[in-house]
PDB file of C-alpha atoms in Angstrom:
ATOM      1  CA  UNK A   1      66.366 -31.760  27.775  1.00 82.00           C
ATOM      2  CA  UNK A   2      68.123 -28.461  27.631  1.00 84.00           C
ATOM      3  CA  UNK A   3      71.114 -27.256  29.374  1.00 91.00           C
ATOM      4  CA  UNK A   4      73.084 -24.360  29.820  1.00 94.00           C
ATOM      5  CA  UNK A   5      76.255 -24.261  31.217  1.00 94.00           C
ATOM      6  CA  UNK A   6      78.520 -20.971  32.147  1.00 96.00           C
ATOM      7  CA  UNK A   7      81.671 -20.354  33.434  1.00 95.00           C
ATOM      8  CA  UNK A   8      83.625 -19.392  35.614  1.00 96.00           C
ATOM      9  CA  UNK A   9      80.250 -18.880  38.520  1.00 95.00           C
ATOM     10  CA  UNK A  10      83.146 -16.042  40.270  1.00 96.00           C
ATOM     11  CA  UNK A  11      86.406 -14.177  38.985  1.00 96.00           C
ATOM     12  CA  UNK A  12      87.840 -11.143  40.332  1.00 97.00           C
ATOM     13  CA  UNK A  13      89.880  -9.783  37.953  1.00 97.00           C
ATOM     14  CA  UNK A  14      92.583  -6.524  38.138  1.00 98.00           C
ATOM     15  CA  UNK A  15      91.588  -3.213  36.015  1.00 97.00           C
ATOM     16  CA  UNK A  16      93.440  -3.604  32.608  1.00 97.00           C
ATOM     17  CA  UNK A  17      93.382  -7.544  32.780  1.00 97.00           C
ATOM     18  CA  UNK A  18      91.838 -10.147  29.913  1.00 97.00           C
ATOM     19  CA  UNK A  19      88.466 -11.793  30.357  1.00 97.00           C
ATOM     20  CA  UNK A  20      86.863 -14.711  28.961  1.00 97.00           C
ATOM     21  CA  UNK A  21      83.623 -16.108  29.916  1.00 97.00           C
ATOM     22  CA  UNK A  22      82.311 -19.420  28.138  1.00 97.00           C
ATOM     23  CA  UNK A  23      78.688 -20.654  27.509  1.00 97.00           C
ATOM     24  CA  UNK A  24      77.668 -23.818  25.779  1.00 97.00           C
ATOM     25  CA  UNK A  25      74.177 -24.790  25.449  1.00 96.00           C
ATOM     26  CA  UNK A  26      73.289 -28.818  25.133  1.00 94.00           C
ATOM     27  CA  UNK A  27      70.534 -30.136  23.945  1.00 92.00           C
ATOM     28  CA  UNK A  28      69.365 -28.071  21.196  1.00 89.00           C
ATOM     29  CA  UNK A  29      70.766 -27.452  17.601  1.00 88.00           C
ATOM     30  CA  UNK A  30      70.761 -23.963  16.039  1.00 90.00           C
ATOM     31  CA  UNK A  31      69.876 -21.721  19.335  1.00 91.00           C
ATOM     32  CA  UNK A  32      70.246 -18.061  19.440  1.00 91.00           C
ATOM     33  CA  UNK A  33      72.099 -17.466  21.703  1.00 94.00           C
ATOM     34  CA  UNK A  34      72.882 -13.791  23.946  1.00 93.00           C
ATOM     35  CA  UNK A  35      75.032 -12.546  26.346  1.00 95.00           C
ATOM     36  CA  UNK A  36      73.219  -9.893  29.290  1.00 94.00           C
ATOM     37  CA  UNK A  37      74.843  -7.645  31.910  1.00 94.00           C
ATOM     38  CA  UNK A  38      73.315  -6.147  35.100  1.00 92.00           C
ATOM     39  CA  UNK A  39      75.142  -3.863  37.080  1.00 87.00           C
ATOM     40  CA  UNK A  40      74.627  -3.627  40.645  1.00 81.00           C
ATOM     41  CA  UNK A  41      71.115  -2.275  41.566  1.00 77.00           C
ATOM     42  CA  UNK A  42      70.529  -1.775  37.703  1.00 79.00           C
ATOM     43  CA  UNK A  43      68.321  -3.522  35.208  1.00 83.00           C
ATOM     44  CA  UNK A  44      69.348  -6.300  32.491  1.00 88.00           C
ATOM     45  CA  UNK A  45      71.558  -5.071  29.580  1.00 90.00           C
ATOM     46  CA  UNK A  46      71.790  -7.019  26.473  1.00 90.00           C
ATOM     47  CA  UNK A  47      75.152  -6.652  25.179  1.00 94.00           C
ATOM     48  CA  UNK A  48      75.122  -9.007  22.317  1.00 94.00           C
ATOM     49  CA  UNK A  49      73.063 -11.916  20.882  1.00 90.00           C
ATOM     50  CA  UNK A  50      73.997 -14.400  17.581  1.00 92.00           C
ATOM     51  CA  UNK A  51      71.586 -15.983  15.232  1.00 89.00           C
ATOM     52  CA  UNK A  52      74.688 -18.582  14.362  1.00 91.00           C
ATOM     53  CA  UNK A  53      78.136 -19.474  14.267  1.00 93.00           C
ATOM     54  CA  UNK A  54      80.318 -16.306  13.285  1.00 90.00           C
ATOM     55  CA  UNK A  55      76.977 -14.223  13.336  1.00 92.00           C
ATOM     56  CA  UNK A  56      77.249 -11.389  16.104  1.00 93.00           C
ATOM     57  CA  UNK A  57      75.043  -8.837  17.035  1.00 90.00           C
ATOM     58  CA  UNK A  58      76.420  -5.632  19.285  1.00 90.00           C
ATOM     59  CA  UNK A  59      73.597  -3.740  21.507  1.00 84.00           C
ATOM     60  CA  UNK A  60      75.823  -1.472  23.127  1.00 80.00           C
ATOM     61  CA  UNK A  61      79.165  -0.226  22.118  1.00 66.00           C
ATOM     62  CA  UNK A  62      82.174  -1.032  24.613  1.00 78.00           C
ATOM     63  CA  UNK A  63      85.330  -2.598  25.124  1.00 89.00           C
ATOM     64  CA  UNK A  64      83.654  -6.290  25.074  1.00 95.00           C
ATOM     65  CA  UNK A  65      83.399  -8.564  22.547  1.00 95.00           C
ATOM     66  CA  UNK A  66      81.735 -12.054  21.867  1.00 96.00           C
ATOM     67  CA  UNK A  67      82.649 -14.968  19.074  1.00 96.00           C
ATOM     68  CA  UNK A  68      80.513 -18.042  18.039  1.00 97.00           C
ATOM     69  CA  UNK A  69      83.056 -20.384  16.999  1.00 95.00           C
ATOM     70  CA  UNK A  70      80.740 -23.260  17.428  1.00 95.00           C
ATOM     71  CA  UNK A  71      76.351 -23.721  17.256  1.00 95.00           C
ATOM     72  CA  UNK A  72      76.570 -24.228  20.887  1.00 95.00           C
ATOM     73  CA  UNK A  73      79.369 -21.881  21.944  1.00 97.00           C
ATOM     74  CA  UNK A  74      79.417 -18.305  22.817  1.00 97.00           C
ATOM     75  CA  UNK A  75      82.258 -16.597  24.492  1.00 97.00           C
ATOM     76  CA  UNK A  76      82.514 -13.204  26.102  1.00 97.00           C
ATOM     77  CA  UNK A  77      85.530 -11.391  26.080  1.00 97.00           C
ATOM     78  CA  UNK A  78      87.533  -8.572  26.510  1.00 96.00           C
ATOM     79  CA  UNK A  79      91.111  -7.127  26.190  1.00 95.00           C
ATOM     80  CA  UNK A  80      91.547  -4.775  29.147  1.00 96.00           C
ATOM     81  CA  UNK A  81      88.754  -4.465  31.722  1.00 96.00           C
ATOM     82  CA  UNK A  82      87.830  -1.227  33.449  1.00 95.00           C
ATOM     83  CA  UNK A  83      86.033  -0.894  36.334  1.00 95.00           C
ATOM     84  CA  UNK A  84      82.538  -0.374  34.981  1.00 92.00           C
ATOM     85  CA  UNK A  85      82.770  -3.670  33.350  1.00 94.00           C
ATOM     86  CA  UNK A  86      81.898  -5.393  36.821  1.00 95.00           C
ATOM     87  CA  UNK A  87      78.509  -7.317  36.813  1.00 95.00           C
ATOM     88  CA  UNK A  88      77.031  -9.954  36.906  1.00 95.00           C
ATOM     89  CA  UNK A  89      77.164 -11.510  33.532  1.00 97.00           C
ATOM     90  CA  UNK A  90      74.495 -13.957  32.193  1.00 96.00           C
ATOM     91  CA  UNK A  91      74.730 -16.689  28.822  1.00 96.00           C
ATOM     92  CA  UNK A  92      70.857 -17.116  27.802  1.00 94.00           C
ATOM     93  CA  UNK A  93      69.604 -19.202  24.926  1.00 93.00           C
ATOM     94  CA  UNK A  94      66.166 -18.968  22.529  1.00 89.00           C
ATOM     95  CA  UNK A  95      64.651 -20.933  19.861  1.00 81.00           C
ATOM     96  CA  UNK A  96      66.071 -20.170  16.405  1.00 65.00           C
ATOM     97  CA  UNK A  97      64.843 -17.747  13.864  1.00 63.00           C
ATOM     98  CA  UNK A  98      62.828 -14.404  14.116  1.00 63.00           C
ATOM     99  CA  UNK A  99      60.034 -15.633  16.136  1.00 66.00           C
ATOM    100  CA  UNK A 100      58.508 -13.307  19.166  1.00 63.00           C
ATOM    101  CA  UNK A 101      57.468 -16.443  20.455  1.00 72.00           C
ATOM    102  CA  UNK A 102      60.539 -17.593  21.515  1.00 79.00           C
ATOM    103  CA  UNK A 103      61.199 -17.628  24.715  1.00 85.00           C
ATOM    104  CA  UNK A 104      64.873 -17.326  26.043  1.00 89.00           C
ATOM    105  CA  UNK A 105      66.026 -19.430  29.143  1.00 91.00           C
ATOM    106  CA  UNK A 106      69.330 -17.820  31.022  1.00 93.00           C
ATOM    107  CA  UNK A 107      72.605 -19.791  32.818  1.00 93.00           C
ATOM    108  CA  UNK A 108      73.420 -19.672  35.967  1.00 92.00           C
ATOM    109  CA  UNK A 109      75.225 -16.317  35.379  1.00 95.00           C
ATOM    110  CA  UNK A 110      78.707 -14.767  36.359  1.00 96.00           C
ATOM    111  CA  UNK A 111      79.855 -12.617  38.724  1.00 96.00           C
ATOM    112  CA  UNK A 112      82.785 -10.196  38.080  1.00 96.00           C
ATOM    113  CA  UNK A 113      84.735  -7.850  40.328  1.00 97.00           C
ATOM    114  CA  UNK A 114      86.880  -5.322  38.370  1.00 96.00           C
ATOM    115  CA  UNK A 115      89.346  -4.186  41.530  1.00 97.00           C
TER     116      UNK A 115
ATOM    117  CA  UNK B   1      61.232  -3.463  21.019  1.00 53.00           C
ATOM    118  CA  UNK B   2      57.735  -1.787  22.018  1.00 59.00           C
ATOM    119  CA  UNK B   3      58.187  -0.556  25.648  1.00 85.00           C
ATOM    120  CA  UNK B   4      56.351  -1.732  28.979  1.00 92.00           C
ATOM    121  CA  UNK B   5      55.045   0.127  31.813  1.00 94.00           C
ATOM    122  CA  UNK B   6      55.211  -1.577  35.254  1.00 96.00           C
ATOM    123  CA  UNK B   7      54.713  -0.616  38.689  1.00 97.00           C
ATOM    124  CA  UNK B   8      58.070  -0.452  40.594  1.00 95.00           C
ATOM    125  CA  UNK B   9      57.139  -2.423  43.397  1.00 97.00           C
ATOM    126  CA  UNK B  10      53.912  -4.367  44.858  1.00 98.00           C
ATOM    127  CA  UNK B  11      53.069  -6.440  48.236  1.00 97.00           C
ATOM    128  CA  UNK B  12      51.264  -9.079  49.034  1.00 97.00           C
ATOM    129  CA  UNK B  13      50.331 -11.635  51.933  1.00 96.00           C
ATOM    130  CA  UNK B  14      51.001 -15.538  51.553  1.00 97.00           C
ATOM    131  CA  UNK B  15      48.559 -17.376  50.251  1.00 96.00           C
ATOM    132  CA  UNK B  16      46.871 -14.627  48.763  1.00 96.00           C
ATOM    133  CA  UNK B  17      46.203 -13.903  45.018  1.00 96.00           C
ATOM    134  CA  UNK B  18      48.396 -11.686  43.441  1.00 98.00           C
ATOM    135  CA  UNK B  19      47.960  -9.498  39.949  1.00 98.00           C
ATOM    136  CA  UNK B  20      50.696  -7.790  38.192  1.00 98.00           C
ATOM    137  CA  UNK B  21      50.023  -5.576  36.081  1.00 98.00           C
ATOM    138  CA  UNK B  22      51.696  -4.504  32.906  1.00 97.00           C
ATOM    139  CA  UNK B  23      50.893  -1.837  29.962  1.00 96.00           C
ATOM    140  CA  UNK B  24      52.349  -1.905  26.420  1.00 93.00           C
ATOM    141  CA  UNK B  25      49.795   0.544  24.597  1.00 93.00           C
ATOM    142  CA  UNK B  26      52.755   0.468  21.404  1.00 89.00           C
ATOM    143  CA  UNK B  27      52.204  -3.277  21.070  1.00 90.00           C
ATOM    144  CA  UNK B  28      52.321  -4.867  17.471  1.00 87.00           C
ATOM    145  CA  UNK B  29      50.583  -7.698  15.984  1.00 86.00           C
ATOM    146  CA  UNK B  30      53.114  -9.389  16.087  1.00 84.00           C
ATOM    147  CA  UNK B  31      54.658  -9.413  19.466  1.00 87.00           C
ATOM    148  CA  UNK B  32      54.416 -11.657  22.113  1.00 90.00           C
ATOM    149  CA  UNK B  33      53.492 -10.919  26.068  1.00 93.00           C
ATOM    150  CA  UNK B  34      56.061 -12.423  28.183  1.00 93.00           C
ATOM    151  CA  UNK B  35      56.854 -12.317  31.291  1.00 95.00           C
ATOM    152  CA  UNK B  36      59.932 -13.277  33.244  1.00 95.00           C
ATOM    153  CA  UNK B  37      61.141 -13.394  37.109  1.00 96.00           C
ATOM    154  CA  UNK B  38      64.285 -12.877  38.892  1.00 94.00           C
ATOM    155  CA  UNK B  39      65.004 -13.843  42.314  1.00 93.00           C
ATOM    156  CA  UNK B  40      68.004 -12.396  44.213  1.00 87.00           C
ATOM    157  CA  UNK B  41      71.608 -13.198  42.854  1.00 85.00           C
ATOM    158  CA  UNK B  42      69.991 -15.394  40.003  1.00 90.00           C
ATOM    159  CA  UNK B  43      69.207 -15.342  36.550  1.00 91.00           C
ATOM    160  CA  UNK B  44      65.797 -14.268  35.160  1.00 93.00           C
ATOM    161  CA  UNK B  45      63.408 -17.530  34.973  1.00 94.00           C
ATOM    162  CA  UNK B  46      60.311 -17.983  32.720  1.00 93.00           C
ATOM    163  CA  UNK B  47      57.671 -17.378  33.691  1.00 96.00           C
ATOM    164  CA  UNK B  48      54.445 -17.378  31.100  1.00 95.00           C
ATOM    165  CA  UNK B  49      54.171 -16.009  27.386  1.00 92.00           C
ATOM    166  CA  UNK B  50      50.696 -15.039  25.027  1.00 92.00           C
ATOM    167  CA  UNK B  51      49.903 -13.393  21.940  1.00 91.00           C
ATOM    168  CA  UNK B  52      46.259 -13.040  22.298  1.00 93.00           C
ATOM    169  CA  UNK B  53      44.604 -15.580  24.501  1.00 92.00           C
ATOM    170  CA  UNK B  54      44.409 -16.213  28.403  1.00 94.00           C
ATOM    171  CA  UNK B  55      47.094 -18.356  29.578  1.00 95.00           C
ATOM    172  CA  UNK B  56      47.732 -20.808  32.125  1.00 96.00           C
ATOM    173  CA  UNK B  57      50.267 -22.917  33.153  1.00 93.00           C
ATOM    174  CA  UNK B  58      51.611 -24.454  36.501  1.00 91.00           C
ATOM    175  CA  UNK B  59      53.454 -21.048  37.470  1.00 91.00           C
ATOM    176  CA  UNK B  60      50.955 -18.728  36.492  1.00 96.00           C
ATOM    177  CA  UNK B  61      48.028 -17.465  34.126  1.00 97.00           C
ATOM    178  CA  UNK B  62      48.127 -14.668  32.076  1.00 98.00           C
ATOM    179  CA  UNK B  63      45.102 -11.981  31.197  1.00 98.00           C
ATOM    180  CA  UNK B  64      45.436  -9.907  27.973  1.00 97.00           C
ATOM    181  CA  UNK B  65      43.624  -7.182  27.405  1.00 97.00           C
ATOM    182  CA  UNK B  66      41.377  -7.545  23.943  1.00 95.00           C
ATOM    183  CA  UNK B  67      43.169  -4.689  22.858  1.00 95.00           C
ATOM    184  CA  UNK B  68      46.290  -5.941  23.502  1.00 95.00           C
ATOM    185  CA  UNK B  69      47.273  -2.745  25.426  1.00 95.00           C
ATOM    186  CA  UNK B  70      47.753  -4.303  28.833  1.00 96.00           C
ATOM    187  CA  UNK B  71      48.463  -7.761  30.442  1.00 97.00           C
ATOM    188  CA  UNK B  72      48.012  -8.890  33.831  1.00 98.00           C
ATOM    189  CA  UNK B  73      50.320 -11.845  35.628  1.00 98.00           C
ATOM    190  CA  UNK B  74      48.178 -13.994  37.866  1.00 98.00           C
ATOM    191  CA  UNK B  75      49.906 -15.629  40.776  1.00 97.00           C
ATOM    192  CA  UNK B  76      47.089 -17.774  42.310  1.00 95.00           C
ATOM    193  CA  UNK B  77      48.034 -18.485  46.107  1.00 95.00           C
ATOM    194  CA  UNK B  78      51.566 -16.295  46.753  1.00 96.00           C
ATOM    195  CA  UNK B  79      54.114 -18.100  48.499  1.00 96.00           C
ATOM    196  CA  UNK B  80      57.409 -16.223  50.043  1.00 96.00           C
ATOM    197  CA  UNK B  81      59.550 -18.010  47.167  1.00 94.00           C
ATOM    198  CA  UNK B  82      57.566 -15.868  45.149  1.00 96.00           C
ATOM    199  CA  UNK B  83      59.427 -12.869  45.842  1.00 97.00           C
ATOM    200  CA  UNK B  84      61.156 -11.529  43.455  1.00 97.00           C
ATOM    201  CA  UNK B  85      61.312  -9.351  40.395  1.00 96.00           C
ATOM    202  CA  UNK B  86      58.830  -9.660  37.442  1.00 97.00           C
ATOM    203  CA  UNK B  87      58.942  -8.232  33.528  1.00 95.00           C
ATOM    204  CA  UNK B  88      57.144  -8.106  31.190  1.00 95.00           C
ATOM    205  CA  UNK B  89      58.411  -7.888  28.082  1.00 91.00           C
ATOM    206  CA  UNK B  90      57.584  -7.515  24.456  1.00 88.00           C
ATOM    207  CA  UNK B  91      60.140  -9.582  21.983  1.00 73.00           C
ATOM    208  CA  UNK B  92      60.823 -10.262  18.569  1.00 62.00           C
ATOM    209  CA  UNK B  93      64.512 -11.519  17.944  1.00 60.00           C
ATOM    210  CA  UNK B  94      65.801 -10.304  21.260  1.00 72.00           C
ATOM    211  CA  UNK B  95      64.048  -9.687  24.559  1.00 78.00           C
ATOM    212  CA  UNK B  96      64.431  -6.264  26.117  1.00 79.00           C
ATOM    213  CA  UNK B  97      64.400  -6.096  29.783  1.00 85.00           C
ATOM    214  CA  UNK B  98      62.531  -2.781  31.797  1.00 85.00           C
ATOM    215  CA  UNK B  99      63.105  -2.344  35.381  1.00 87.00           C
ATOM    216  CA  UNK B 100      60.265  -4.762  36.113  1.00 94.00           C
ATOM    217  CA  UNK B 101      58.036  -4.832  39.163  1.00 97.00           C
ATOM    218  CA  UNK B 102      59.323  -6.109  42.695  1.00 96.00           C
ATOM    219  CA  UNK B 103      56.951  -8.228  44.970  1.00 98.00           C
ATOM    220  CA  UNK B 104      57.154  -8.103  48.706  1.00 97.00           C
ATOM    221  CA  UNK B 105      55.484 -11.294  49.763  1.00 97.00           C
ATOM    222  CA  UNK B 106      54.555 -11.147  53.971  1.00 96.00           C
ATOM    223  CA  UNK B 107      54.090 -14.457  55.628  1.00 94.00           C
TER     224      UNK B 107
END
């Protein structure tokens, strides 16, 4: 079966610090594969999905930035954090292709405090 | 993506039936009906997904309007884990997420 694993589950991280978060997907061969945001009390924000390794897609403009560098790897990242990057960050993955019958199927999500 | 309209919040006793209702009069031929729940402090969970057929699985059943322009989310018998926030979405490559509706479920 299927698995999705994302990391780190907590951070709290200073205003003008790095970030990396990590997803891998097991299971499955090919996914497409997303990264969403939701801000406290707001909805879901996709911020970027890839159709495959090297292949990103940017919803919304901003100082984050995601990399395939494997089929089953996608990283979120970002250089210097402000404080309206906190949120809680969630890895999802879909079947491949251009089909609206895909359905996606999310990790565990992150939670991080810009302070 | 073609946009949903949802109510913001609905209640509902346990044990009772519960319909959730969702409009997408800008739907295309192509798009799917999903819909998708979030409990507190989790990530969204599947729910149920149609094109243009009733659907049922162990979770829920899904209504679609013959015009497409509406579905409804059945919850048979509502139990408090039900509480949480449901969308429904309409997706091609990527799935769009609205504000969704929030059930209150009262023992």
């Amino acid at each position: 079966s299927q698995t999705i694993h994302q990391w780190p589950a907590t951070l709290v991280q200073p205003v003008g610090s790095p970030l990396s978060l990590e997803c891998t997907v097991e299971g499955t061969s090919n996914p497409n594969l997303y990264w969403y945001r939701q801000a406290a009390g707001r909805g879901l924000q996709l911020l970027f999905y890839s159709v495959g390794i090297g292949q990103i897609s940017s919803e919304v403009p901003q100082n984050l930035s995601a990399s395939r560098p494997q089929d089953r790897q996608f990283i979120l990242s970002s250089k210097k954090l402000l404080l309206s990057d906190s949120g809680f960050y969630l890895c999802a993955w879909g079947g491949g292709g251009y089909y609206s019958g895909n359905t996606i199927y999310f990790g565990e999500g992150s939670w991080l405090t810009v302070v | 993506d073609a946009k949903t309209t949802q109510p913001n919040s609905m209640e509902s006793n346990e044990e009772e039936p519960v319909h959730l209702p969702c409009n997408h009069s800008t739907i295309s031929g192509t798009d799917y009906i999903h819909w998708y729940r979030q409990l507190p402090s989790q990530g969204p969970e599947y729910v149920i997904h149609g094109l243009t057929s009733n659907v049922n699985n162990r979770m829920a059943s899904l209504a679609i309007a013959e015009d497409r322009k509406s579905s409804t989310l059945i919850l048979h018998r509502a139990t408090l884990r039900d509480a949480a926030v449901y969308y429904c979405i309409l997706g091609y490559s990527t799935l769009t997420f609205g504000k969704g509706t929030m059930l209150l479920v009262s023992p």
